[in-house]
Amino acid sequence: MSDVTVIGLGAMGAALARTLLNTYQVTVWNRTAAKAEPLVEAGAVLAETPEAAIAASPVTVICVGDYDDTRGVLERDPTALSGRTVIQLTSAAGTDASSLADWAVAQGADYLDGEILAYPSEIGGATTLVLLAGDDRAWQTCEPILRTLAGSTRYLGDNFRLPSMLNIALMAPMMGMIAGVIHAALECEKSDFPVAEYTELLSKLLPVANHQAQYLATTIAQNNFSETEAALRTYAAPMNVWVEQCKEQGINAEFPALINGWLQRAMDAGYGDEEISAIIKVLR
Ligand code: NAP
Protein backbone atom coordinates (compact mmCIF):
# COMPACT_ATOMS: atom_id res chain seq x y z
CA MET A 1 0.00 0.00 0.00
CA SER A 2 1.29 3.46 -0.85
CA ASP A 3 0.24 6.84 0.60
CA VAL A 4 -1.01 8.47 -2.56
CA THR A 5 -1.73 7.55 -6.17
CA VAL A 6 -1.30 9.86 -9.14
CA ILE A 7 -3.28 9.10 -12.31
CA GLY A 8 -2.18 11.02 -15.42
CA LEU A 9 1.50 11.69 -16.01
CA GLY A 10 1.42 14.49 -18.55
CA ALA A 11 3.33 17.71 -17.89
CA MET A 12 1.27 18.51 -14.81
CA GLY A 13 0.60 15.01 -13.45
CA ALA A 14 4.31 14.11 -13.66
CA ALA A 15 5.19 17.27 -11.71
CA LEU A 16 2.60 16.36 -9.05
CA ALA A 17 3.92 12.80 -8.74
CA ARG A 18 7.56 13.89 -8.63
CA THR A 19 6.86 16.42 -5.88
CA LEU A 20 4.86 13.91 -3.82
CA LEU A 21 7.72 11.42 -4.10
CA ASN A 22 9.85 13.71 -1.92
CA THR A 23 7.53 12.99 1.02
CA TYR A 24 5.26 10.02 0.28
CA GLN A 25 5.12 6.49 -1.09
CA VAL A 26 3.54 7.05 -4.51
CA THR A 27 1.76 4.75 -6.96
CA VAL A 28 1.28 6.02 -10.53
CA TRP A 29 -0.73 5.11 -13.61
CA ASN A 30 -0.69 6.63 -17.07
CA ARG A 31 -2.44 5.56 -20.27
CA THR A 32 0.95 5.56 -21.99
CA ALA A 33 2.95 3.51 -19.51
CA ALA A 34 6.36 4.60 -20.86
CA LYS A 35 5.84 8.08 -19.38
CA ALA A 36 5.98 6.53 -15.90
CA GLU A 37 9.55 5.26 -16.33
CA PRO A 38 11.41 8.30 -14.89
CA LEU A 39 9.06 8.31 -11.90
CA VAL A 40 9.52 4.59 -11.31
CA GLU A 41 13.28 5.21 -11.38
CA ALA A 42 12.70 7.88 -8.72
CA GLY A 43 10.82 5.40 -6.49
CA ALA A 44 7.18 5.36 -7.66
CA VAL A 45 5.30 2.09 -8.10
CA LEU A 46 3.59 1.65 -11.48
CA ALA A 47 0.09 0.15 -11.38
CA GLU A 48 -1.15 -1.83 -14.38
CA THR A 49 -4.66 -0.36 -14.41
CA PRO A 50 -6.33 2.76 -12.98
CA GLU A 51 -8.44 0.51 -10.76
CA ALA A 52 -5.30 -1.09 -9.31
CA ALA A 53 -3.78 2.38 -8.88
CA ILE A 54 -6.81 3.62 -6.92
CA ALA A 55 -6.81 0.46 -4.80
CA ALA A 56 -3.12 0.98 -3.95
CA SER A 57 -3.59 4.19 -1.87
CA PRO A 58 -6.21 5.81 0.36
CA VAL A 59 -5.92 9.01 -1.69
CA THR A 60 -5.81 9.35 -5.49
CA VAL A 61 -4.88 12.52 -7.37
CA ILE A 62 -6.14 12.55 -10.95
CA CYS A 63 -4.86 15.04 -13.53
CA VAL A 64 -5.60 14.09 -17.14
CA GLY A 65 -6.48 16.10 -20.27
CA ASP A 66 -10.13 16.99 -19.66
CA TYR A 67 -13.21 15.93 -17.78
CA ASP A 68 -14.24 13.29 -20.31
CA ASP A 69 -10.83 11.69 -19.75
CA THR A 70 -11.35 11.75 -15.98
CA ARG A 71 -14.80 10.17 -16.37
CA GLY A 72 -13.40 7.55 -18.73
CA VAL A 73 -10.72 6.58 -16.22
CA LEU A 74 -12.96 6.55 -13.13
CA GLU A 75 -15.88 4.80 -14.84
CA ARG A 76 -13.78 1.79 -15.85
CA ASP A 77 -14.46 0.26 -12.44
CA PRO A 78 -16.54 2.53 -10.20
CA THR A 79 -16.41 -0.02 -7.34
CA ALA A 80 -12.71 0.88 -6.94
CA LEU A 81 -13.76 4.30 -5.61
CA SER A 82 -15.66 3.04 -2.59
CA GLY A 83 -13.91 4.11 0.62
CA ARG A 84 -11.24 6.03 -1.29
CA THR A 85 -10.56 9.77 -1.42
CA VAL A 86 -10.22 11.36 -4.85
CA ILE A 87 -8.59 14.72 -5.58
CA GLN A 88 -9.68 15.65 -9.11
CA LEU A 89 -7.25 18.27 -10.48
CA THR A 90 -8.09 18.13 -14.18
CA SER A 91 -9.42 21.58 -15.23
CA ALA A 92 -13.17 21.80 -15.70
CA ALA A 93 -16.18 24.03 -16.16
CA GLY A 94 -18.20 24.40 -12.95
CA THR A 95 -21.19 22.39 -14.16
CA ASP A 96 -18.99 19.42 -15.05
CA ALA A 97 -17.34 19.62 -11.64
CA SER A 98 -20.67 19.33 -9.83
CA SER A 99 -21.99 16.39 -11.84
CA LEU A 100 -18.77 14.38 -11.63
CA ALA A 101 -18.57 15.06 -7.90
CA ASP A 102 -22.14 13.81 -7.41
CA TRP A 103 -21.32 10.68 -9.36
CA ALA A 104 -18.09 9.97 -7.44
CA VAL A 105 -19.78 10.51 -4.07
CA ALA A 106 -22.55 8.11 -5.15
CA GLN A 107 -19.81 5.47 -5.71
CA GLY A 108 -18.73 5.90 -2.06
CA ALA A 109 -15.72 8.19 -2.59
CA ASP A 110 -14.77 11.23 -0.55
CA TYR A 111 -14.17 13.81 -3.21
CA LEU A 112 -12.37 17.09 -3.82
CA ASP A 113 -12.26 18.96 -7.11
CA GLY A 114 -9.73 21.67 -7.81
CA GLU A 115 -8.00 23.98 -10.21
CA ILE A 116 -4.23 24.34 -10.31
CA LEU A 117 -3.27 27.98 -10.86
CA ALA A 118 0.35 27.28 -11.69
CA TYR A 119 2.74 25.83 -14.24
CA PRO A 120 4.23 22.38 -13.62
CA SER A 121 7.59 23.96 -12.65
CA GLU A 122 5.84 25.78 -9.78
CA ILE A 123 4.41 22.63 -8.17
CA GLY A 124 5.78 22.22 -4.66
CA GLY A 125 6.24 25.97 -4.13
CA ALA A 126 5.21 27.79 -0.96
CA THR A 127 3.14 30.35 -2.88
CA THR A 128 1.70 27.93 -5.43
CA LEU A 129 -2.09 28.12 -5.52
CA VAL A 130 -4.60 25.29 -5.87
CA LEU A 131 -8.29 26.07 -5.33
CA LEU A 132 -10.45 23.25 -4.02
CA ALA A 133 -14.06 22.48 -3.31
CA GLY A 134 -15.69 19.41 -1.84
CA ASP A 135 -16.28 17.38 1.23
CA ASP A 136 -14.83 18.84 4.45
CA ARG A 137 -13.71 15.39 5.63
CA ALA A 138 -11.80 14.88 2.37
CA TRP A 139 -10.14 18.27 2.83
CA GLN A 140 -9.08 17.39 6.39
CA THR A 141 -7.61 14.13 5.11
CA CYS A 142 -5.84 15.63 2.13
CA GLU A 143 -4.64 19.00 3.37
CA PRO A 144 -1.05 17.83 4.07
CA ILE A 145 -0.80 16.23 0.61
CA LEU A 146 -2.21 19.33 -1.04
CA ARG A 147 0.09 21.68 0.87
CA THR A 148 3.02 19.54 -0.28
CA LEU A 149 1.90 20.19 -3.85
CA ALA A 150 0.93 23.82 -3.43
CA GLY A 151 1.78 25.74 -0.27
CA SER A 152 -1.01 28.28 -0.78
CA THR A 153 -3.78 25.74 -1.43
CA ARG A 154 -7.19 27.22 -0.56
CA TYR A 155 -10.26 25.16 0.43
CA LEU A 156 -13.49 26.92 -0.65
CA GLY A 157 -16.18 24.73 0.91
CA ASP A 158 -18.58 22.49 -0.95
CA ASN A 159 -19.55 24.70 -3.93
CA PHE A 160 -17.96 22.86 -6.86
CA ARG A 161 -18.47 25.83 -9.20
CA LEU A 162 -16.07 28.09 -7.28
CA PRO A 163 -12.65 26.71 -8.29
CA SER A 164 -13.28 27.04 -12.03
CA MET A 165 -15.04 30.41 -11.63
CA LEU A 166 -12.09 31.76 -9.62
CA ASN A 167 -9.57 30.18 -11.97
CA ILE A 168 -10.99 32.34 -14.76
CA ALA A 169 -11.53 35.38 -12.52
CA LEU A 170 -7.89 35.30 -11.39
CA MET A 171 -6.66 34.84 -14.95
CA ALA A 172 -8.80 37.73 -16.26
CA PRO A 173 -6.44 40.55 -15.18
CA MET A 174 -3.57 38.69 -16.83
CA MET A 175 -5.58 38.34 -20.05
CA GLY A 176 -6.21 42.10 -19.95
CA MET A 177 -2.48 42.67 -19.49
CA ILE A 178 -1.65 40.25 -22.32
CA ALA A 179 -4.07 42.08 -24.64
CA GLY A 180 -2.51 45.39 -23.60
CA VAL A 181 1.04 44.22 -24.31
CA ILE A 182 0.11 42.79 -27.72
CA HIS A 183 -1.66 46.00 -28.63
CA ALA A 184 1.22 48.15 -27.40
CA ALA A 185 3.68 46.11 -29.48
CA LEU A 186 1.52 46.78 -32.55
CA GLU A 187 1.73 50.50 -31.86
CA CYS A 188 5.51 50.36 -31.34
CA GLU A 189 5.96 48.49 -34.62
CA LYS A 190 3.82 51.06 -36.43
CA SER A 191 5.91 53.91 -34.93
CA ASP A 192 9.27 52.18 -35.55
CA PHE A 193 9.93 52.14 -31.79
CA PRO A 194 11.86 49.04 -30.66
CA VAL A 195 9.58 46.65 -28.76
CA ALA A 196 12.61 45.70 -26.62
CA GLU A 197 12.89 49.30 -25.43
CA TYR A 198 9.14 49.36 -24.72
CA THR A 199 9.62 46.18 -22.64
CA GLU A 200 12.27 47.92 -20.54
CA LEU A 201 9.97 50.90 -19.92
CA LEU A 202 7.07 48.57 -19.08
CA SER A 203 9.12 46.92 -16.33
CA LYS A 204 9.13 50.25 -14.47
CA LEU A 205 5.34 50.44 -14.45
CA LEU A 206 4.42 46.83 -13.64
CA PRO A 207 4.79 47.20 -9.84
CA VAL A 208 2.40 50.18 -10.02
CA ALA A 209 -0.09 48.12 -12.05
CA ASN A 210 0.06 45.34 -9.46
CA HIS A 211 -0.65 47.74 -6.61
CA GLN A 212 -3.38 49.49 -8.60
CA ALA A 213 -5.18 46.20 -9.42
CA GLN A 214 -5.40 45.31 -5.73
CA TYR A 215 -6.47 48.84 -4.79
CA LEU A 216 -9.25 48.91 -7.40
CA ALA A 217 -10.58 45.53 -6.24
CA THR A 218 -10.68 46.91 -2.69
CA THR A 219 -12.73 49.95 -3.76
CA ILE A 220 -15.25 47.56 -5.34
CA ALA A 221 -15.33 45.28 -2.29
CA GLN A 222 -16.00 48.36 -0.10
CA ASN A 223 -18.36 49.91 -2.67
CA ASN A 224 -16.51 53.18 -2.11
CA PHE A 225 -15.31 54.99 -5.24
CA SER A 226 -15.07 58.50 -3.83
CA GLU A 227 -11.35 58.65 -2.96
CA THR A 228 -9.21 58.84 -6.06
CA GLU A 229 -5.83 60.13 -7.19
CA ALA A 230 -6.92 59.98 -10.83
CA ALA A 231 -10.64 60.37 -11.46
CA LEU A 232 -12.42 58.37 -14.13
CA ARG A 233 -12.67 61.46 -16.38
CA THR A 234 -8.85 61.76 -16.46
CA TYR A 235 -8.74 58.38 -18.23
CA ALA A 236 -11.72 59.10 -20.50
CA ALA A 237 -10.21 61.92 -22.59
CA PRO A 238 -6.95 60.11 -23.57
CA MET A 239 -8.91 56.93 -24.27
CA ASN A 240 -10.93 58.74 -26.93
CA VAL A 241 -7.69 59.96 -28.47
CA TRP A 242 -6.22 56.42 -28.30
CA VAL A 243 -9.08 54.94 -30.30
CA GLU A 244 -8.97 57.70 -32.93
CA GLN A 245 -5.18 57.42 -33.32
CA CYS A 246 -5.41 53.67 -33.82
CA LYS A 247 -7.99 54.16 -36.54
CA GLU A 248 -5.91 56.84 -38.26
CA GLN A 249 -2.76 54.66 -38.21
CA GLY A 250 -4.57 51.50 -39.31
CA ILE A 251 -3.95 49.72 -35.98
CA ASN A 252 -6.60 47.30 -34.73
CA ALA A 253 -8.74 49.38 -32.33
CA GLU A 254 -10.97 46.65 -30.81
CA PHE A 255 -9.17 46.56 -27.45
CA PRO A 256 -9.04 50.35 -26.82
CA ALA A 257 -12.61 50.68 -28.18
CA LEU A 258 -13.87 48.18 -25.58
CA ILE A 259 -12.26 50.08 -22.70
CA ASN A 260 -13.27 53.43 -24.15
CA GLY A 261 -16.88 52.23 -24.45
CA TRP A 262 -16.94 51.28 -20.76
CA LEU A 263 -15.39 54.61 -19.76
CA GLN A 264 -17.81 56.70 -21.82
CA ARG A 265 -20.80 54.82 -20.36
CA ALA A 266 -19.52 55.55 -16.87
CA MET A 267 -19.01 59.22 -17.79
CA ASP A 268 -22.54 59.41 -19.21
CA ALA A 269 -23.86 57.89 -15.97
CA GLY A 270 -22.24 60.72 -13.98
CA TYR A 271 -19.29 58.86 -12.42
CA GLY A 272 -16.57 61.10 -13.93
CA ASP A 273 -15.32 62.34 -10.56
CA GLU A 274 -15.07 58.85 -9.04
CA GLU A 275 -12.37 56.18 -9.08
CA ILE A 276 -12.08 54.35 -12.43
CA SER A 277 -13.37 51.15 -10.81
CA ALA A 278 -16.80 52.88 -10.66
CA ILE A 279 -17.18 51.50 -14.20
CA ILE A 280 -18.50 48.38 -12.51
CA LYS A 281 -21.68 50.26 -11.66
CA VAL A 282 -22.66 50.51 -15.33
CA LEU A 283 -21.73 46.86 -16.01
CA ARG A 284 -23.66 45.31 -13.09
P1 NAP B 1 -0.76 16.89 -20.96
O1 NAP B 1 0.69 17.08 -20.78
O2 NAP B 1 -1.33 16.97 -22.32
O3 NAP B 1 -1.12 15.46 -20.33
C1 NAP B 1 -2.40 14.93 -20.45
C2 NAP B 1 -2.46 13.67 -19.62
O4 NAP B 1 -3.80 13.15 -19.69
C3 NAP B 1 -1.52 12.56 -20.10
O5 NAP B 1 -1.08 11.83 -18.99
C4 NAP B 1 -2.46 11.73 -20.96
O6 NAP B 1 -2.06 10.38 -21.09
C5 NAP B 1 -3.71 11.80 -20.13
N1 NAP B 1 -4.90 11.47 -20.92
C6 NAP B 1 -5.41 12.18 -21.94
N2 NAP B 1 -6.52 11.57 -22.42
C7 NAP B 1 -6.70 10.47 -21.65
C8 NAP B 1 -7.67 9.46 -21.64
N3 NAP B 1 -8.70 9.45 -22.50
N4 NAP B 1 -7.55 8.46 -20.71
C9 NAP B 1 -6.53 8.48 -19.83
N5 NAP B 1 -5.57 9.42 -19.79
C10 NAP B 1 -5.66 10.41 -20.70
O7 NAP B 1 -1.60 17.93 -20.09
P2 NAP B 1 -1.14 18.66 -18.74
O8 NAP B 1 -0.43 19.91 -19.08
O9 NAP B 1 -0.49 17.65 -17.85
O10 NAP B 1 -2.56 19.09 -18.14
C11 NAP B 1 -3.35 18.19 -17.40
C12 NAP B 1 -4.45 18.98 -16.73
O11 NAP B 1 -3.87 19.96 -15.87
C13 NAP B 1 -5.34 19.73 -17.73
O12 NAP B 1 -6.68 19.70 -17.30
C14 NAP B 1 -4.79 21.13 -17.66
O13 NAP B 1 -5.78 22.11 -17.97
C15 NAP B 1 -4.41 21.23 -16.19
N6 NAP B 1 -3.40 22.26 -15.97
C16 NAP B 1 -2.24 22.26 -16.68
C17 NAP B 1 -1.31 23.27 -16.48
C18 NAP B 1 0.00 23.31 -17.25
O14 NAP B 1 0.68 24.34 -17.19
N7 NAP B 1 0.40 22.25 -17.93
C19 NAP B 1 -1.57 24.28 -15.54
C20 NAP B 1 -2.75 24.24 -14.80
C21 NAP B 1 -3.67 23.23 -15.03
P3 NAP B 1 -1.03 9.95 -22.26
O15 NAP B 1 0.33 10.21 -21.70
O16 NAP B 1 -1.33 8.53 -22.47
O17 NAP B 1 -1.34 10.79 -23.47
Tab-separated table of N, CA and C in Angstrom, residues 72-169:
chain	number	residue	atom	x	y	z
A	72	GLY	N	-13.771	8.816	-18.088
A	72	GLY	CA	-13.401	7.553	-18.730
A	72	GLY	C	-12.554	6.691	-17.807
A	73	VAL	N	-11.618	7.325	-17.115
A	73	VAL	CA	-10.720	6.576	-16.216
A	73	VAL	C	-11.492	6.060	-15.000
A	74	LEU	N	-12.283	6.936	-14.376
A	74	LEU	CA	-12.962	6.547	-13.126
A	74	LEU	C	-14.103	5.567	-13.384
A	75	GLU	N	-14.719	5.668	-14.568
A	75	GLU	CA	-15.876	4.804	-14.841
A	75	GLU	C	-15.481	3.394	-15.265
A	76	ARG	N	-14.195	3.153	-15.475
A	76	ARG	CA	-13.776	1.787	-15.853
A	76	ARG	C	-14.186	0.776	-14.801
A	77	ASP	N	-14.027	1.142	-13.529
A	77	ASP	CA	-14.458	0.257	-12.442
A	77	ASP	C	-14.856	1.122	-11.248
A	78	PRO	N	-16.110	1.603	-11.258
A	78	PRO	CA	-16.541	2.528	-10.199
A	78	PRO	C	-16.440	1.921	-8.804
A	79	THR	N	-16.476	0.587	-8.689
A	79	THR	CA	-16.406	-0.019	-7.343
A	79	THR	C	-15.059	0.291	-6.678
A	80	ALA	N	-14.045	0.582	-7.502
A	80	ALA	CA	-12.713	0.881	-6.942
A	80	ALA	C	-12.735	2.143	-6.083
A	81	LEU	N	-13.736	3.002	-6.308
A	81	LEU	CA	-13.763	4.300	-5.614
A	81	LEU	C	-14.297	4.207	-4.189
A	82	SER	N	-15.009	3.139	-3.894
A	82	SER	CA	-15.658	3.035	-2.593
A	82	SER	C	-14.629	3.074	-1.453
A	83	GLY	N	-14.814	4.007	-0.519
A	83	GLY	CA	-13.907	4.108	0.621
A	83	GLY	C	-12.603	4.825	0.305
A	84	ARG	N	-12.472	5.326	-0.905
A	84	ARG	CA	-11.245	6.028	-1.292
A	84	ARG	C	-11.511	7.540	-1.347
A	85	THR	N	-10.445	8.322	-1.266
A	85	THR	CA	-10.557	9.770	-1.416
A	85	THR	C	-9.943	10.165	-2.757
A	86	VAL	N	-10.693	10.943	-3.527
A	86	VAL	CA	-10.221	11.360	-4.854
A	86	VAL	C	-10.025	12.870	-4.867
A	87	ILE	N	-8.851	13.289	-5.343
A	87	ILE	CA	-8.594	14.721	-5.578
A	87	ILE	C	-8.524	14.901	-7.091
A	88	GLN	N	-9.562	15.497	-7.660
A	88	GLN	CA	-9.678	15.650	-9.108
A	88	GLN	C	-9.074	17.004	-9.490
A	89	LEU	N	-7.917	17.006	-10.154
A	89	LEU	CA	-7.252	18.271	-10.481
A	89	LEU	C	-7.201	18.561	-11.979
A	90	THR	N	-7.939	17.776	-12.768
A	90	THR	CA	-8.095	18.129	-14.182
A	90	THR	C	-8.967	19.376	-14.245
A	91	SER	N	-8.631	20.342	-15.131
A	91	SER	CA	-9.419	21.578	-15.226
A	91	SER	C	-10.811	21.282	-15.772
A	92	ALA	N	-11.791	22.065	-15.279
A	92	ALA	CA	-13.175	21.799	-15.702
A	92	ALA	C	-14.017	23.045	-15.634
A	93	ALA	N	-15.159	23.009	-16.373
A	93	ALA	CA	-16.182	24.032	-16.165
A	93	ALA	C	-16.971	23.644	-14.913
A	94	GLY	N	-17.539	24.645	-14.229
A	94	GLY	CA	-18.201	24.395	-12.953
A	94	GLY	C	-19.295	23.352	-13.001
A	95	THR	N	-20.081	23.349	-14.082
A	95	THR	CA	-21.187	22.387	-14.158
A	95	THR	C	-20.643	20.971	-14.194
A	96	ASP	N	-19.597	20.749	-14.990
A	96	ASP	CA	-18.986	19.421	-15.045
A	96	ASP	C	-18.503	18.991	-13.667
A	97	ALA	N	-17.904	19.949	-12.949
A	97	ALA	CA	-17.343	19.621	-11.636
A	97	ALA	C	-18.433	19.107	-10.719
A	98	SER	N	-19.592	19.747	-10.731
A	98	SER	CA	-20.666	19.326	-9.825
A	98	SER	C	-21.168	17.938	-10.185
A	99	SER	N	-21.394	17.673	-11.476
A	99	SER	CA	-21.994	16.387	-11.840
A	99	SER	C	-21.018	15.233	-11.604
A	100	LEU	N	-19.732	15.459	-11.877
A	100	LEU	CA	-18.766	14.377	-11.630
A	100	LEU	C	-18.618	14.135	-10.124
A	101	ALA	N	-18.664	15.211	-9.359
A	101	ALA	CA	-18.568	15.064	-7.901
A	101	ALA	C	-19.751	14.243	-7.377
A	102	ASP	N	-20.960	14.562	-7.846
A	102	ASP	CA	-22.144	13.812	-7.407
A	102	ASP	C	-21.981	12.333	-7.728
A	103	TRP	N	-21.493	12.067	-8.936
A	103	TRP	CA	-21.319	10.677	-9.362
A	103	TRP	C	-20.286	9.958	-8.474
A	104	ALA	N	-19.153	10.612	-8.232
A	104	ALA	CA	-18.087	9.969	-7.442
A	104	ALA	C	-18.555	9.710	-6.011
A	105	VAL	N	-19.276	10.678	-5.442
A	105	VAL	CA	-19.778	10.508	-4.066
A	105	VAL	C	-20.774	9.345	-4.025
A	106	ALA	N	-21.592	9.227	-5.089
A	106	ALA	CA	-22.550	8.106	-5.150
A	106	ALA	C	-21.835	6.751	-5.215
A	107	GLN	N	-20.584	6.748	-5.677
A	107	GLN	CA	-19.815	5.474	-5.710
A	107	GLN	C	-19.135	5.197	-4.365
A	108	GLY	N	-19.307	6.125	-3.392
A	108	GLY	CA	-18.731	5.898	-2.064
A	108	GLY	C	-17.394	6.575	-1.853
A	109	ALA	N	-17.017	7.492	-2.751
A	109	ALA	CA	-15.721	8.186	-2.589
A	109	ALA	C	-15.901	9.474	-1.792
A	110	ASP	N	-14.893	9.853	-1.027
A	110	ASP	CA	-14.767	11.235	-0.546
A	110	ASP	C	-14.097	11.987	-1.686
A	111	TYR	N	-14.557	13.202	-1.928
A	111	TYR	CA	-14.175	13.810	-3.211
A	111	TYR	C	-13.837	15.284	-3.076
A	112	LEU	N	-12.740	15.673	-3.693
A	112	LEU	CA	-12.371	17.089	-3.820
A	112	LEU	C	-12.124	17.382	-5.292
A	113	ASP	N	-12.526	18.560	-5.733
A	113	ASP	CA	-12.260	18.957	-7.111
A	113	ASP	C	-11.539	20.297	-7.084
A	114	GLY	N	-10.506	20.433	-7.903
A	114	GLY	CA	-9.733	21.670	-7.815
A	114	GLY	C	-9.167	22.144	-9.130
A	115	GLU	N	-8.693	23.354	-9.083
A	115	GLU	CA	-8.000	23.975	-10.214
A	115	GLU	C	-6.591	24.323	-9.760
A	116	ILE	N	-5.622	23.980	-10.595
A	116	ILE	CA	-4.233	24.338	-10.315
A	116	ILE	C	-3.936	25.663	-11.011
A	117	LEU	N	-3.582	26.675	-10.251
A	117	LEU	CA	-3.268	27.981	-10.858
A	117	LEU	C	-1.757	28.155	-10.919
A	118	ALA	N	-1.116	27.263	-11.647
A	118	ALA	CA	0.352	27.276	-11.688
A	118	ALA	C	0.830	26.461	-12.872
A	119	TYR	N	2.092	26.671	-13.249
A	119	TYR	CA	2.737	25.828	-14.243
A	119	TYR	C	3.362	24.631	-13.530
A	120	PRO	N	3.632	23.555	-14.267
A	120	PRO	CA	4.235	22.379	-13.623
A	120	PRO	C	5.501	22.704	-12.825
A	121	SER	N	6.330	23.634	-13.345
A	121	SER	CA	7.588	23.956	-12.649
A	121	SER	C	7.349	24.613	-11.291
A	122	GLU	N	6.143	25.097	-11.053
A	122	GLU	CA	5.842	25.776	-9.777
A	122	GLU	C	5.271	24.824	-8.726
A	123	ILE	N	4.979	23.584	-9.135
A	123	ILE	CA	4.408	22.632	-8.171
A	123	ILE	C	5.418	22.377	-7.052
A	124	GLY	N	4.915	22.393	-5.816
A	124	GLY	CA	5.784	22.218	-4.655
A	124	GLY	C	6.193	23.539	-4.025
A	125	GLY	N	5.819	24.662	-4.650
A	125	GLY	CA	6.236	25.974	-4.132
A	125	GLY	C	5.357	26.455	-2.990
A	126	ALA	N	5.945	27.290	-2.134
A	126	ALA	CA	5.211	27.791	-0.957
A	126	ALA	C	4.068	28.715	-1.364
A	127	THR	N	4.204	29.421	-2.479
A	127	THR	CA	3.143	30.354	-2.880
A	127	THR	C	2.253	29.786	-3.982
A	128	THR	N	2.490	28.543	-4.350
A	128	THR	CA	1.697	27.934	-5.429
A	128	THR	C	0.258	27.745	-4.964
A	129	LEU	N	-0.673	28.062	-5.888
A	129	LEU	CA	-2.087	28.124	-5.515
A	129	LEU	C	-2.885	27.012	-6.203
A	130	VAL	N	-3.576	26.230	-5.377
A	130	VAL	CA	-4.602	25.293	-5.872
A	130	VAL	C	-5.887	25.650	-5.154
A	131	LEU	N	-6.980	25.758	-5.915
A	131	LEU	CA	-8.289	26.073	-5.331
A	131	LEU	C	-9.131	24.809	-5.317
A	132	LEU	N	-9.743	24.522	-4.163
A	132	LEU	CA	-10.450	23.248	-4.019
A	132	LEU	C	-11.834	23.422	-3.459
A	133	ALA	N	-12.727	22.562	-3.924
A	133	ALA	CA	-14.055	22.480	-3.311
A	133	ALA	C	-14.352	21.009	-3.036
A	134	GLY	N	-15.276	20.786	-2.106
A	134	GLY	CA	-15.686	19.407	-1.842
A	134	GLY	C	-15.948	19.154	-0.384
A	135	ASP	N	-15.930	17.875	-0.084
A	135	ASP	CA	-16.279	17.384	1.235
A	135	ASP	C	-15.248	17.829	2.286
A	136	ASP	N	-15.736	18.352	3.403
A	136	ASP	CA	-14.830	18.844	4.446
A	136	ASP	C	-13.926	17.723	4.990
A	137	ARG	N	-14.515	16.509	5.110
A	137	ARG	CA	-13.708	15.391	5.634
A	137	ARG	C	-12.551	15.079	4.666
A	138	ALA	N	-12.851	15.143	3.359
A	138	ALA	CA	-11.795	14.879	2.366
A	138	ALA	C	-10.708	15.943	2.465
A	139	TRP	N	-11.123	17.186	2.688
A	139	TRP	CA	-10.142	18.274	2.830
A	139	TRP	C	-9.252	18.030	4.039
A	140	GLN	N	-9.883	17.651	5.179
A	140	GLN	CA	-9.080	17.394	6.391
A	140	GLN	C	-8.052	16.300	6.116
A	141	THR	N	-8.505	15.246	5.404
A	141	THR	CA	-7.609	14.125	5.106
A	141	THR	C	-6.459	14.555	4.198
A	142	CYS	N	-6.791	15.373	3.222
A	142	CYS	CA	-5.838	15.626	2.128
A	142	CYS	C	-5.019	16.894	2.284
A	143	GLU	N	-5.337	17.712	3.273
A	143	GLU	CA	-4.640	19.002	3.367
A	143	GLU	C	-3.106	18.857	3.343
A	144	PRO	N	-2.523	17.917	4.117
A	144	PRO	CA	-1.052	17.826	4.067
A	144	PRO	C	-0.522	17.493	2.673
A	145	ILE	N	-1.223	16.593	1.972
A	145	ILE	CA	-0.797	16.235	0.610
A	145	ILE	C	-0.892	17.461	-0.292
A	146	LEU	N	-2.001	18.175	-0.167
A	146	LEU	CA	-2.209	19.330	-1.044
A	146	LEU	C	-1.231	20.460	-0.739
A	147	ARG	N	-0.887	20.620	0.534
A	147	ARG	CA	0.088	21.675	0.874
A	147	ARG	C	1.493	21.290	0.396
A	148	THR	N	1.752	19.983	0.301
A	148	THR	CA	3.022	19.545	-0.284
A	148	THR	C	3.089	19.948	-1.756
A	149	LEU	N	1.945	19.858	-2.417
A	149	LEU	CA	1.905	20.190	-3.847
A	149	LEU	C	1.864	21.691	-4.091
A	150	ALA	N	1.154	22.389	-3.224
A	150	ALA	CA	0.935	23.823	-3.434
A	150	ALA	C	0.739	24.473	-2.076
A	151	GLY	N	1.772	25.198	-1.632
A	151	GLY	CA	1.779	25.741	-0.266
A	151	GLY	C	0.611	26.664	0.021
A	152	SER	N	0.089	27.331	-1.017
A	152	SER	CA	-1.007	28.278	-0.780
A	152	SER	C	-2.370	27.705	-1.168
A	153	THR	N	-2.494	26.393	-1.134
A	153	THR	CA	-3.779	25.743	-1.428
A	153	THR	C	-4.891	26.363	-0.601
A	154	ARG	N	-6.050	26.606	-1.258
A	154	ARG	CA	-7.193	27.221	-0.556
A	154	ARG	C	-8.421	26.330	-0.708
A	155	TYR	N	-9.022	25.952	0.434
A	155	TYR	CA	-10.265	25.159	0.431
A	155	TYR	C	-11.442	26.124	0.476
A	156	LEU	N	-12.406	25.950	-0.463
A	156	LEU	CA	-13.489	26.924	-0.648
A	156	LEU	C	-14.854	26.401	-0.211
A	157	GLY	N	-14.882	25.278	0.506
A	157	GLY	CA	-16.177	24.733	0.907
A	157	GLY	C	-16.718	23.776	-0.145
A	158	ASP	N	-18.033	23.569	-0.128
A	158	ASP	CA	-18.578	22.491	-0.954
A	158	ASP	C	-19.222	22.960	-2.264
A	159	ASN	N	-19.009	24.220	-2.654
A	159	ASN	CA	-19.548	24.699	-3.926
A	159	ASN	C	-18.563	24.380	-5.054
A	160	PHE	N	-18.902	23.336	-5.839
A	160	PHE	CA	-17.958	22.858	-6.855
A	160	PHE	C	-17.770	23.826	-8.022
A	161	ARG	N	-18.621	24.853	-8.114
A	161	ARG	CA	-18.467	25.828	-9.201
A	161	ARG	C	-17.340	26.832	-8.912
A	162	LEU	N	-16.998	26.997	-7.634
A	162	LEU	CA	-16.074	28.092	-7.282
A	162	LEU	C	-14.656	27.950	-7.842
A	163	PRO	N	-14.029	26.752	-7.785
A	163	PRO	CA	-12.648	26.715	-8.293
A	163	PRO	C	-12.525	27.149	-9.750
A	164	SER	N	-13.435	26.669	-10.622
A	164	SER	CA	-13.279	27.043	-12.031
A	164	SER	C	-13.672	28.503	-12.253
A	165	MET	N	-14.683	28.994	-11.492
A	165	MET	CA	-15.043	30.410	-11.627
A	165	MET	C	-13.845	31.281	-11.238
A	166	LEU	N	-13.212	30.947	-10.106
A	166	LEU	CA	-12.086	31.762	-9.624
A	166	LEU	C	-10.842	31.595	-10.493
A	167	ASN	N	-10.697	30.408	-11.051
A	167	ASN	CA	-9.574	30.184	-11.970
A	167	ASN	C	-9.625	31.215	-13.095
A	168	ILE	N	-10.823	31.379	-13.661
A	168	ILE	CA	-10.988	32.336	-14.758
A	168	ILE	C	-10.899	33.767	-14.226
A	169	ALA	N	-11.531	34.019	-13.075
A	169	ALA	CA	-11.527	35.381	-12.521
A	169	ALA	C	-10.105	35.846	-12.178
